[in-house]
Amino acid sequence: MAKLWGGRFNESMNELLERFNASITFDKNLWEEDIQGSMEHAKMLYSIGLLEVNELDLILNGLREISSEIIKDKFSFSLENEDIHTAIENELCKKIGQAGKKLHTARSRNDQVALDFMLYCRKANIVLQGLLGKLIQTLLNIAKQHTHTLMPGMTHLQHAQPINFGYHIVAWCMGFKRDIQRLRNSLSMINECPLGSAALAGTPYKNERENLALGLGFESASLNAMDSVAQRDFALDLLYDISMIMLHISRLAEELIIWSSYEFGFVAFADDFATGSSIMPQKKNPDVAELLRGKCGRAYGNLIALLTTMKSLPFAYNKDMQEDKESVFDSVQTAHICLEILNASLKTLHINKENMRKMCEVGHLVATDLADFLVQELGIPFREAHHVTGICVRYAEKEGLDLSQVDIQDLQALLVKELGDGVAINIDKLSSALNLEDSMQRRNSIGGCNSDEVKRQIHVLETWLDI
Ligand code: ARG
């Protein structure tokens, strides 16, 4: 088959190079965007008098026909065509002859591919926002049922203070909310249309780029043609946005893996989202969460790969940039499936409230409460209260008890001994200070884990999401 650029060549291309040079095996993914761009371009050519009305009709109908052939799997994406732009243009020319040959006036594959890829990234961005919204919705539905479910809050993966499970879930949601905001920001920056930049320097034809840009959903034509065909910032933004989504998924997945162990037993995957072992018949493994955690690596890899490809490239377009697509396609597909799977598996996740509650009774979760009590009730400086509470914790350890379980009279006596005979300790207030539920509910500052405060946080997120 004749190459689009075959005029100056005597010999045909080396077969190895043909394979090496071609991008059709993966950029066929962009067929829809390519056809959309060509249709708008044809309308623009008509508007500046470069196409007759019948030629425009032929082109538009031809492109529609190609579209339906691709959808019906009747289009051949052969290697000889090099890339999707060539494949569609060649097929159009085969179908409609001379009129098809006019389509490439006032454009180049350099601006064409920049446009197609931008349109693809915009679409992917919007789809990912939708999936994140659905995931947050599922998480909030779980959170709503667990605003009173006590669990040990951790720092350094060590017991810290009592919280509720709903609160922890809302914490997860915040990362995904920022992911949506980050995607929105990125989307708002894909607002300049590169089409009409041509190879690198613009075109000598009547300038209709602004209308063309509006027709393709952009705010304006790009300001500088050379930059338009040489930059892939929008693809890197998407790769970074996806890396952040995958980072958040991996942290959530890690917690699900830990929590589904015997040692924790906080959650269990439903049978249809768990896997077994080929040798150990008793096993129920959290493969789904492990894969969600592991897929993060490829998202980071894709980002670093394209950053590295783009580094130090001279202006304007270089063929290196053909390497931009596979990493983006892979990251988009990965994030897509991960968000779907995570959402589905959370819907049937079993939550073991009893084990969460039991684990609140070890690790002296109420120690901070005792120190706060001494500050509030007796006016002792916090540092001193911290020290005295430490002595109480040591006492509890010696007794083999959790601080929340020591005999209240014994504790009162210990405090009097440490703080001096003059101190009056209200026994009801002391026992409330050591009560796990009371401890959780006391933290009602903005952003705290108090049940009503968590309900408010859920409401704010739902309003933001417009549920
Ligand atoms: N397949 C190419 C790519 O993906 C399209 C642009 C080719 N332009 C060129 N001057 N060779 O980047």
CSV table of C-alpha atoms and ligand atoms in Angstrom, one decimal:
chain,number,residue,atom,x,y,z
A,1,MET,CA,0.0,0.0,0.0
A,2,ALA,CA,1.2,3.5,-0.8
A,3,LYS,CA,2.4,5.5,2.2
A,4,LEU,CA,0.8,8.9,2.9
A,5,TRP,CA,4.2,10.3,2.6
A,6,GLY,CA,5.5,7.9,-0.2
A,7,GLY,CA,6.1,10.5,-2.9
A,8,ARG,CA,9.8,11.1,-2.2
A,9,PHE,CA,10.8,7.5,-1.7
A,10,ASN,CA,12.0,5.0,-4.3
A,11,GLU,CA,12.0,1.9,-2.2
A,12,SER,CA,9.4,0.5,0.1
A,13,MET,CA,9.9,0.3,3.8
A,14,ASN,CA,11.9,-2.4,5.5
A,15,GLU,CA,9.5,-4.9,7.0
A,16,LEU,CA,11.1,-4.7,10.4
A,17,LEU,CA,10.9,-0.9,10.4
A,18,GLU,CA,7.3,-1.1,9.3
A,19,ARG,CA,6.5,-3.0,12.5
A,20,PHE,CA,8.7,-0.9,14.7
A,21,ASN,CA,7.3,2.4,13.3
A,22,ALA,CA,3.6,1.5,13.4
A,23,SER,CA,1.3,2.5,16.2
A,24,ILE,CA,-1.9,1.1,14.7
A,25,THR,CA,-1.9,-1.9,17.1
A,26,PHE,CA,-2.6,0.4,20.0
A,27,ASP,CA,-3.7,3.8,18.6
A,28,LYS,CA,-6.7,2.1,17.0
A,29,ASN,CA,-8.2,2.9,20.5
A,30,LEU,CA,-8.4,6.5,19.2
A,31,TRP,CA,-10.6,5.7,16.2
A,32,GLU,CA,-13.7,7.5,17.6
A,33,GLU,CA,-11.8,10.7,18.5
A,34,ASP,CA,-10.1,10.6,15.1
A,35,ILE,CA,-13.4,10.4,13.2
A,36,GLN,CA,-14.9,13.1,15.4
A,37,GLY,CA,-11.9,15.4,14.7
A,38,SER,CA,-12.0,14.7,11.0
A,39,MET,CA,-15.7,15.5,10.8
A,40,GLU,CA,-15.2,18.9,12.4
A,41,HIS,CA,-12.2,19.5,10.3
A,42,ALA,CA,-14.1,18.8,7.1
A,43,LYS,CA,-16.9,21.2,8.2
A,44,MET,CA,-14.2,23.8,8.8
A,45,LEU,CA,-12.7,23.2,5.3
A,46,TYR,CA,-16.2,23.7,3.8
A,47,SER,CA,-16.7,26.9,5.7
A,48,ILE,CA,-13.6,28.4,4.2
A,49,GLY,CA,-14.4,27.3,0.7
A,50,LEU,CA,-11.9,24.4,0.4
A,51,LEU,CA,-14.6,21.8,0.0
A,52,GLU,CA,-17.8,21.8,-2.0
A,53,VAL,CA,-21.0,20.9,-0.2
A,54,ASN,CA,-21.2,17.5,-2.0
A,55,GLU,CA,-17.6,16.8,-1.1
A,56,LEU,CA,-18.4,17.6,2.5
A,57,ASP,CA,-21.4,15.2,2.4
A,58,LEU,CA,-19.2,12.5,0.9
A,59,ILE,CA,-16.6,12.9,3.6
A,60,LEU,CA,-19.1,12.9,6.4
A,61,ASN,CA,-21.0,9.9,5.1
A,62,GLY,CA,-17.8,8.1,4.4
A,63,LEU,CA,-16.6,8.7,7.9
A,64,ARG,CA,-19.9,7.5,9.3
A,65,GLU,CA,-19.7,4.3,7.3
A,66,ILE,CA,-16.2,3.7,8.6
A,67,SER,CA,-17.5,4.3,12.1
A,68,SER,CA,-20.1,1.6,11.8
A,69,GLU,CA,-17.6,-0.8,10.2
A,70,ILE,CA,-15.3,-0.4,13.1
A,71,ILE,CA,-18.2,-0.9,15.6
A,72,LYS,CA,-19.2,-4.1,13.7
A,73,ASP,CA,-15.6,-5.3,13.8
A,74,LYS,CA,-15.5,-5.2,10.0
A,75,PHE,CA,-12.6,-2.7,9.7
A,76,SER,CA,-9.1,-4.0,9.1
A,77,PHE,CA,-6.4,-2.2,11.2
A,78,SER,CA,-3.5,-3.4,9.0
A,79,LEU,CA,0.1,-2.6,9.9
A,80,GLU,CA,0.7,-1.1,6.5
A,81,ASN,CA,-1.5,1.8,7.5
A,82,GLU,CA,1.0,2.8,10.2
A,83,ASP,CA,-1.4,4.5,12.5
A,84,ILE,CA,-5.1,5.2,13.0
A,85,HIS,CA,-5.0,8.5,11.2
A,86,THR,CA,-3.6,6.9,8.1
A,87,ALA,CA,-5.9,3.9,8.3
A,88,ILE,CA,-9.1,6.0,8.3
A,89,GLU,CA,-7.9,8.5,5.7
A,90,ASN,CA,-6.9,5.6,3.3
A,91,GLU,CA,-10.2,3.9,3.8
A,92,LEU,CA,-12.0,7.1,3.2
A,93,CYS,CA,-10.2,7.7,0.0
A,94,LYS,CA,-10.9,4.1,-1.1
A,95,LYS,CA,-14.6,4.7,-0.5
A,96,ILE,CA,-15.1,8.2,-1.9
A,97,GLY,CA,-12.1,8.9,-4.1
A,98,GLN,CA,-10.9,12.5,-4.8
A,99,ALA,CA,-13.0,14.2,-2.1
A,100,GLY,CA,-11.3,12.1,0.5
A,101,LYS,CA,-7.9,13.3,-0.6
A,102,LYS,CA,-8.8,16.9,0.3
A,103,LEU,CA,-9.4,16.1,4.0
A,104,HIS,CA,-5.8,16.5,5.1
A,105,THR,CA,-5.7,20.1,3.9
A,106,ALA,CA,-4.6,22.5,6.7
A,107,ARG,CA,-3.8,19.8,9.2
A,108,SER,CA,-1.0,17.4,9.9
A,109,ARG,CA,-0.9,14.1,11.8
A,110,ASN,CA,1.0,16.0,14.5
A,111,ASP,CA,-2.0,18.2,15.4
A,112,GLN,CA,-4.4,15.4,14.6
A,113,VAL,CA,-2.8,13.0,17.1
A,114,ALA,CA,-2.6,15.8,19.7
A,115,LEU,CA,-6.3,16.4,19.3
A,116,ASP,CA,-7.3,12.8,19.3
A,117,PHE,CA,-5.3,12.1,22.4
A,118,MET,CA,-6.7,15.2,24.2
A,119,LEU,CA,-10.3,14.1,23.4
A,120,TYR,CA,-9.5,10.6,24.7
A,121,CYS,CA,-8.0,12.0,27.9
A,122,ARG,CA,-11.0,14.3,28.4
A,123,LYS,CA,-13.4,11.3,28.0
A,124,ALA,CA,-11.4,9.1,30.4
A,125,ASN,CA,-11.2,11.9,32.9
A,126,ILE,CA,-15.0,12.2,33.0
A,127,VAL,CA,-15.5,8.4,33.2
A,128,LEU,CA,-13.0,8.2,36.2
A,129,GLN,CA,-14.8,11.0,38.0
A,130,GLY,CA,-18.1,9.1,37.7
A,131,LEU,CA,-16.5,5.9,39.0
A,132,LEU,CA,-15.0,7.7,41.9
A,133,GLY,CA,-18.3,9.3,42.7
A,134,LYS,CA,-20.0,5.9,42.8
A,135,LEU,CA,-17.2,4.5,45.0
A,136,ILE,CA,-17.7,7.4,47.5
A,137,GLN,CA,-21.4,6.7,47.5
A,138,THR,CA,-20.9,3.0,48.4
A,139,LEU,CA,-18.4,4.0,51.1
A,140,LEU,CA,-20.8,6.6,52.6
A,141,ASN,CA,-23.6,4.0,52.6
A,142,ILE,CA,-21.4,1.8,54.7
A,143,ALA,CA,-20.2,4.7,56.9
A,144,LYS,CA,-23.8,5.6,57.7
A,145,GLN,CA,-24.5,2.2,59.2
A,146,HIS,CA,-21.4,2.4,61.4
A,147,THR,CA,-21.3,5.8,63.1
A,148,HIS,CA,-21.6,4.0,66.5
A,149,THR,CA,-19.4,0.9,65.6
A,150,LEU,CA,-16.4,1.3,68.0
A,151,MET,CA,-13.0,0.4,66.6
A,152,PRO,CA,-9.5,1.1,67.7
A,153,GLY,CA,-8.1,4.1,65.8
A,154,MET,CA,-4.4,3.6,65.1
A,155,THR,CA,-1.2,5.5,64.6
A,156,HIS,CA,2.0,3.6,63.6
A,157,LEU,CA,-0.4,0.6,63.3
A,158,GLN,CA,-0.6,0.6,67.1
A,159,HIS,CA,-3.7,1.1,69.2
A,160,ALA,CA,-4.2,4.8,69.7
A,161,GLN,CA,-7.8,6.1,70.6
A,162,PRO,CA,-11.3,4.7,70.1
A,163,ILE,CA,-13.0,5.9,67.0
A,164,ASN,CA,-15.9,4.5,65.0
A,165,PHE,CA,-15.8,2.5,61.8
A,166,GLY,CA,-17.9,5.1,59.9
A,167,TYR,CA,-15.3,7.7,60.8
A,168,HIS,CA,-12.5,5.6,59.3
A,169,ILE,CA,-14.6,5.1,56.1
A,170,VAL,CA,-15.2,8.8,55.8
A,171,ALA,CA,-11.4,9.3,56.1
A,172,TRP,CA,-11.0,7.1,53.0
A,173,CYS,CA,-13.6,9.1,51.1
A,174,MET,CA,-11.6,12.3,51.5
A,175,GLY,CA,-8.8,11.1,49.3
A,176,PHE,CA,-11.2,10.0,46.6
A,177,LYS,CA,-13.0,13.4,46.9
A,178,ARG,CA,-9.6,15.1,46.2
A,179,ASP,CA,-9.1,12.7,43.3
A,180,ILE,CA,-12.3,14.0,41.7
A,181,GLN,CA,-11.2,17.6,42.4
A,182,ARG,CA,-7.8,16.9,40.9
A,183,LEU,CA,-9.4,15.4,37.8
A,184,ARG,CA,-11.7,18.4,37.5
A,185,ASN,CA,-8.6,20.7,37.6
A,186,SER,CA,-6.9,18.7,35.0
A,187,LEU,CA,-10.0,18.7,32.8
A,188,SER,CA,-10.3,22.4,33.0
A,189,MET,CA,-6.8,22.7,31.6
A,190,ILE,CA,-7.5,20.7,28.5
A,191,ASN,CA,-9.3,23.7,27.0
A,192,GLU,CA,-7.2,24.7,24.0
A,193,CYS,CA,-7.8,22.9,20.7
A,194,PRO,CA,-4.6,22.0,18.9
A,195,LEU,CA,-6.3,21.2,15.5
A,196,GLY,CA,-5.1,23.6,12.8
A,197,SER,CA,-1.6,23.9,14.3
A,198,ALA,CA,-0.6,21.5,11.5
A,199,ALA,CA,3.0,20.3,11.5
A,200,LEU,CA,4.4,23.0,13.8
A,201,ALA,CA,4.0,26.4,12.3
A,202,GLY,CA,0.3,26.8,11.5
A,203,THR,CA,-1.2,27.0,8.0
A,204,PRO,CA,-1.6,29.5,5.2
A,205,TYR,CA,-5.3,29.0,5.0
A,206,LYS,CA,-8.0,31.3,6.2
A,207,ASN,CA,-8.1,31.2,10.0
A,208,GLU,CA,-11.1,29.4,11.2
A,209,ARG,CA,-9.5,27.7,14.2
A,210,GLU,CA,-11.7,29.4,16.8
A,211,ASN,CA,-14.9,27.9,15.4
A,212,LEU,CA,-13.3,24.6,15.0
A,213,ALA,CA,-12.2,24.6,18.6
A,214,LEU,CA,-15.7,25.4,19.8
A,215,GLY,CA,-17.2,22.7,17.6
A,216,LEU,CA,-14.9,20.2,19.4
A,217,GLY,CA,-15.9,21.4,22.8
A,218,PHE,CA,-12.8,23.5,23.6
A,219,GLU,CA,-12.8,27.0,24.9
A,220,SER,CA,-10.5,28.3,22.3
A,221,ALA,CA,-7.9,27.5,19.7
A,222,SER,CA,-4.4,27.0,21.1
A,223,LEU,CA,-2.3,30.1,21.3
A,224,ASN,CA,1.0,28.7,19.9
A,225,ALA,CA,1.0,25.9,17.3
A,226,MET,CA,4.5,24.8,18.0
A,227,ASP,CA,3.7,24.1,21.7
A,228,SER,CA,0.4,22.4,20.7
A,229,VAL,CA,2.1,19.7,18.8
A,230,ALA,CA,5.0,19.3,21.1
A,231,GLN,CA,3.4,19.1,24.6
A,232,ARG,CA,1.8,16.1,26.4
A,233,ASP,CA,1.1,17.9,29.7
A,234,PHE,CA,-2.5,16.8,29.6
A,235,ALA,CA,-1.5,13.1,29.4
A,236,LEU,CA,1.0,13.5,32.2
A,237,ASP,CA,-1.7,15.2,34.3
A,238,LEU,CA,-4.0,12.3,33.8
A,239,LEU,CA,-1.2,9.8,34.6
A,240,TYR,CA,-0.5,11.7,37.8
A,241,ASP,CA,-4.2,11.9,38.7
A,242,ILE,CA,-4.5,8.2,38.2
A,243,SER,CA,-1.4,7.5,40.3
A,244,MET,CA,-3.0,9.4,43.1
A,245,ILE,CA,-6.2,7.4,42.7
A,246,MET,CA,-4.2,4.2,42.8
A,247,LEU,CA,-2.3,5.3,45.8
A,248,HIS,CA,-5.5,5.9,47.7
A,249,ILE,CA,-6.9,2.5,46.5
A,250,SER,CA,-3.7,0.8,47.6
A,251,ARG,CA,-3.9,2.2,51.2
A,252,LEU,CA,-7.5,1.2,51.5
A,253,ALA,CA,-6.7,-2.3,50.1
A,254,GLU,CA,-3.8,-2.7,52.5
A,255,GLU,CA,-6.1,-2.0,55.4
A,256,LEU,CA,-8.7,-4.5,54.1
A,257,ILE,CA,-5.9,-7.1,53.8
A,258,ILE,CA,-4.7,-6.5,57.4
A,259,TRP,CA,-8.3,-6.4,58.7
A,260,SER,CA,-9.3,-9.6,57.0
A,261,SER,CA,-6.4,-11.6,58.8
A,262,TYR,CA,-7.2,-13.8,61.8
A,263,GLU,CA,-5.2,-11.5,63.9
A,264,PHE,CA,-7.6,-8.6,63.3
A,265,GLY,CA,-10.8,-10.3,62.0
A,266,PHE,CA,-12.5,-6.9,61.4
A,267,VAL,CA,-13.8,-7.7,57.9
A,268,ALA,CA,-14.3,-10.7,55.6
A,269,PHE,CA,-14.7,-10.7,51.9
A,270,ALA,CA,-17.9,-12.4,50.7
A,271,ASP,CA,-17.2,-15.7,49.0
A,272,ASP,CA,-17.7,-14.3,45.5
A,273,PHE,CA,-14.9,-11.8,46.1
A,274,ALA,CA,-12.5,-14.1,47.8
A,275,THR,CA,-10.1,-16.7,46.5
A,276,GLY,CA,-8.8,-20.1,47.7
A,277,SER,CA,-5.5,-21.9,47.7
A,278,SER,CA,-4.6,-24.8,45.4
A,279,ILE,CA,-2.9,-26.7,48.3
A,280,MET,CA,-4.4,-25.4,51.6
A,281,PRO,CA,-8.1,-26.3,51.6
A,282,GLN,CA,-8.9,-24.0,54.5
A,283,LYS,CA,-7.7,-20.8,52.9
A,284,LYS,CA,-9.7,-17.8,52.0
A,285,ASN,CA,-7.5,-15.2,50.5
A,286,PRO,CA,-8.0,-11.5,49.9
A,287,ASP,CA,-6.5,-11.6,46.3
A,288,VAL,CA,-8.9,-8.9,45.2
A,289,ALA,CA,-7.4,-6.4,47.7
A,290,GLU,CA,-3.8,-7.6,47.0
A,291,LEU,CA,-4.3,-7.0,43.3
A,292,LEU,CA,-5.8,-3.6,44.0
A,293,ARG,CA,-2.7,-2.8,46.1
A,294,GLY,CA,-0.3,-4.2,43.6
A,295,LYS,CA,-1.7,-2.4,40.5
A,296,CYS,CA,-0.5,0.9,41.9
A,297,GLY,CA,3.0,0.0,40.7
A,298,ARG,CA,2.1,0.0,37.1
A,299,ALA,CA,0.3,3.4,37.4
A,300,TYR,CA,3.5,4.9,38.9
A,301,GLY,CA,5.6,3.2,36.2
A,302,ASN,CA,3.4,4.6,33.4
A,303,LEU,CA,3.8,8.1,34.8
A,304,ILE,CA,7.5,7.8,35.2
A,305,ALA,CA,7.8,6.3,31.7
A,306,LEU,CA,6.1,9.2,30.0
A,307,LEU,CA,7.8,11.8,32.1
A,308,THR,CA,11.1,10.3,31.0
A,309,THR,CA,10.1,10.1,27.3
A,310,MET,CA,9.1,13.8,27.3
A,311,LYS,CA,12.2,14.9,29.1
A,312,SER,CA,14.7,16.9,27.0
A,313,LEU,CA,12.8,16.5,23.7
A,314,PRO,CA,13.6,19.3,21.3
A,315,PHE,CA,10.6,21.2,19.8
A,316,ALA,CA,8.3,20.4,18.1
A,317,TYR,CA,6.9,16.9,17.5
A,318,ASN,CA,9.3,13.9,17.7
A,319,LYS,CA,8.4,10.3,17.1
A,320,ASP,CA,9.4,9.5,20.7
A,321,MET,CA,6.0,11.0,21.5
A,322,GLN,CA,4.2,8.0,20.0
A,323,GLU,CA,5.3,6.3,23.2
A,324,ASP,CA,2.7,8.4,25.1
A,325,LYS,CA,-0.3,6.3,24.3
A,326,GLU,CA,0.2,2.8,25.7
A,327,SER,CA,1.0,4.1,29.2
A,328,VAL,CA,-2.1,6.2,29.3
A,329,PHE,CA,-4.3,3.5,27.9
A,330,ASP,CA,-3.0,1.1,30.5
A,331,SER,CA,-3.4,3.4,33.4
A,332,VAL,CA,-6.9,4.4,32.4
A,333,GLN,CA,-7.9,0.7,32.0
A,334,THR,CA,-6.3,-0.2,35.3
A,335,ALA,CA,-7.9,2.6,37.3
A,336,HIS,CA,-11.2,1.8,35.6
A,337,ILE,CA,-11.3,-1.9,36.6
A,338,CYS,CA,-9.8,-1.2,40.0
A,339,LEU,CA,-12.5,1.3,40.9
A,340,GLU,CA,-15.2,-1.0,39.6
A,341,ILE,CA,-13.9,-4.1,41.5
A,342,LEU,CA,-13.3,-2.2,44.7
A,343,ASN,CA,-16.8,-0.7,44.6
A,344,ALA,CA,-18.4,-4.1,44.0
A,345,SER,CA,-16.4,-5.9,46.6
A,346,LEU,CA,-17.2,-3.3,49.3
A,347,LYS,CA,-20.9,-3.8,48.8
A,348,THR,CA,-20.8,-7.3,50.1
A,349,LEU,CA,-17.9,-6.9,52.6
A,350,HIS,CA,-18.8,-8.4,56.0
A,351,ILE,CA,-18.0,-6.1,58.9
A,352,ASN,CA,-17.3,-7.8,62.3
A,353,LYS,CA,-18.4,-5.3,64.9
A,354,GLU,CA,-17.7,-7.6,67.8
A,355,ASN,CA,-14.1,-8.1,67.0
A,356,MET,CA,-13.6,-4.3,66.4
A,357,ARG,CA,-15.2,-3.7,69.8
A,358,LYS,CA,-13.1,-6.4,71.5
A,359,MET,CA,-9.9,-4.9,70.1
A,360,CYS,CA,-10.9,-1.6,71.8
A,361,GLU,CA,-10.4,-3.3,75.1
A,362,VAL,CA,-6.7,-3.8,74.7
A,363,GLY,CA,-3.9,-1.2,74.3
A,364,HIS,CA,-5.2,1.4,76.8
A,365,LEU,CA,-7.1,3.4,74.2
A,366,VAL,CA,-8.5,5.7,76.9
A,367,ALA,CA,-5.2,6.8,78.3
A,368,THR,CA,-5.4,10.2,76.6
A,369,ASP,CA,-8.9,10.6,78.1
A,370,LEU,CA,-7.6,10.1,81.6
A,371,ALA,CA,-4.9,12.7,81.0
A,372,ASP,CA,-7.6,15.1,79.5
A,373,PHE,CA,-9.8,14.4,82.6
A,374,LEU,CA,-7.0,15.4,85.0
A,375,VAL,CA,-6.5,18.6,83.0
A,376,GLN,CA,-10.2,19.5,82.9
A,377,GLU,CA,-11.2,18.4,86.4
A,378,LEU,CA,-8.1,19.3,88.4
A,379,GLY,CA,-6.5,22.0,86.3
A,380,ILE,CA,-3.2,20.0,86.2
A,381,PRO,CA,-0.8,21.0,83.3
A,382,PHE,CA,-1.2,18.5,80.5
A,383,ARG,CA,2.5,17.4,80.7
A,384,GLU,CA,2.0,16.4,84.3
A,385,ALA,CA,-1.3,14.7,83.6
A,386,HIS,CA,0.5,12.7,80.9
A,387,HIS,CA,3.1,11.6,83.4
A,388,VAL,CA,0.5,10.5,86.1
A,389,THR,CA,-1.6,8.7,83.4
A,390,GLY,CA,1.6,6.8,82.5
A,391,ILE,CA,1.9,5.6,86.0
A,392,CYS,CA,-1.8,4.5,85.9
A,393,VAL,CA,-1.1,2.6,82.6
A,394,ARG,CA,1.8,0.9,84.3
A,395,TYR,CA,-0.4,-0.1,87.2
A,396,ALA,CA,-3.0,-1.5,84.7
A,397,GLU,CA,-0.4,-3.5,82.9
A,398,LYS,CA,0.8,-5.0,86.2
A,399,GLU,CA,-2.7,-6.0,87.0
A,400,GLY,CA,-3.0,-7.6,83.5
A,401,LEU,CA,-5.9,-5.3,82.7
A,402,ASP,CA,-6.8,-2.6,80.1
A,403,LEU,CA,-6.9,0.9,81.5
A,404,SER,CA,-10.6,1.0,80.7
A,405,GLN,CA,-11.2,-2.1,82.9
A,406,VAL,CA,-9.3,-1.3,86.1
A,407,ASP,CA,-11.4,-1.0,89.2
A,408,ILE,CA,-12.5,2.6,89.5
A,409,GLN,CA,-11.9,2.8,93.3
A,410,ASP,CA,-8.4,1.4,92.9
A,411,LEU,CA,-7.6,4.0,90.3
A,412,GLN,CA,-9.1,6.8,92.3
A,413,ALA,CA,-6.8,5.7,95.2
A,414,LEU,CA,-3.8,5.6,93.0
A,415,LEU,CA,-4.5,9.1,91.6
A,416,VAL,CA,-4.9,10.5,95.1
A,417,LYS,CA,-1.6,8.9,96.1
A,418,GLU,CA,0.2,10.4,93.1
A,419,LEU,CA,-1.4,13.8,93.2
A,420,GLY,CA,-1.7,14.4,97.0
A,421,ASP,CA,-4.4,14.0,99.6
A,422,GLY,CA,-6.0,17.3,98.8
A,423,VAL,CA,-7.4,16.3,95.4
A,424,ALA,CA,-11.1,15.4,95.0
A,425,ILE,CA,-11.8,13.0,92.2
A,426,ASN,CA,-15.4,12.6,91.1
A,427,ILE,CA,-15.9,8.9,90.6
A,428,ASP,CA,-18.6,9.2,87.9
A,429,LYS,CA,-16.6,11.6,85.8
A,430,LEU,CA,-13.5,9.4,86.2
A,431,SER,CA,-15.5,6.3,85.1
A,432,SER,CA,-16.9,8.3,82.1
A,433,ALA,CA,-13.3,9.3,81.2
A,434,LEU,CA,-12.4,5.6,81.0
A,435,ASN,CA,-15.5,4.6,79.1
A,436,LEU,CA,-14.8,3.7,75.5
A,437,GLU,CA,-18.0,5.0,74.0
A,438,ASP,CA,-17.8,8.2,76.0
A,439,SER,CA,-14.3,8.6,74.9
A,440,MET,CA,-15.2,8.4,71.2
A,441,GLN,CA,-18.3,10.7,71.6
A,442,ARG,CA,-16.3,13.3,73.5
A,443,ARG,CA,-14.2,14.0,70.4
A,444,ASN,CA,-16.8,16.3,68.9
A,445,SER,CA,-14.5,19.0,67.6
A,446,ILE,CA,-15.0,19.9,63.9
A,447,GLY,CA,-13.6,16.9,62.0
A,448,GLY,CA,-13.6,14.6,65.1
A,449,CYS,CA,-15.0,11.1,65.5
A,450,ASN,CA,-18.1,11.9,67.5
A,451,SER,CA,-21.1,10.0,65.9
A,452,ASP,CA,-23.1,13.2,65.2
A,453,GLU,CA,-20.0,14.9,63.8
A,454,VAL,CA,-19.4,11.9,61.5
A,455,LYS,CA,-23.0,12.1,60.4
A,456,ARG,CA,-22.4,15.7,59.6
A,457,GLN,CA,-19.3,14.9,57.6
A,458,ILE,CA,-21.2,12.3,55.6
A,459,HIS,CA,-23.9,14.8,54.9
A,460,VAL,CA,-21.4,17.4,53.7
A,461,LEU,CA,-19.9,14.8,51.4
A,462,GLU,CA,-23.2,13.7,50.1
A,463,THR,CA,-24.2,17.3,49.4
A,464,TRP,CA,-20.9,17.8,47.6
A,465,LEU,CA,-21.5,14.7,45.5
A,466,ASP,CA,-25.1,15.8,45.0
A,467,ILE,CA,-26.5,12.4,46.1
B,1,ARG,N1,1.5,7.8,15.2
B,1,ARG,C1,2.0,9.1,15.5
B,1,ARG,C2,2.0,9.3,17.0
B,1,ARG,O1,1.3,8.5,17.6
B,1,ARG,C3,1.1,10.1,14.8
B,1,ARG,C4,1.9,11.4,14.5
B,1,ARG,C5,2.9,11.1,13.5
B,1,ARG,N2,3.5,12.3,13.0
B,1,ARG,C6,4.6,12.2,12.3
B,1,ARG,N3,5.1,13.3,11.9
B,1,ARG,N4,5.3,11.1,12.1
B,1,ARG,O2,2.6,10.1,17.5
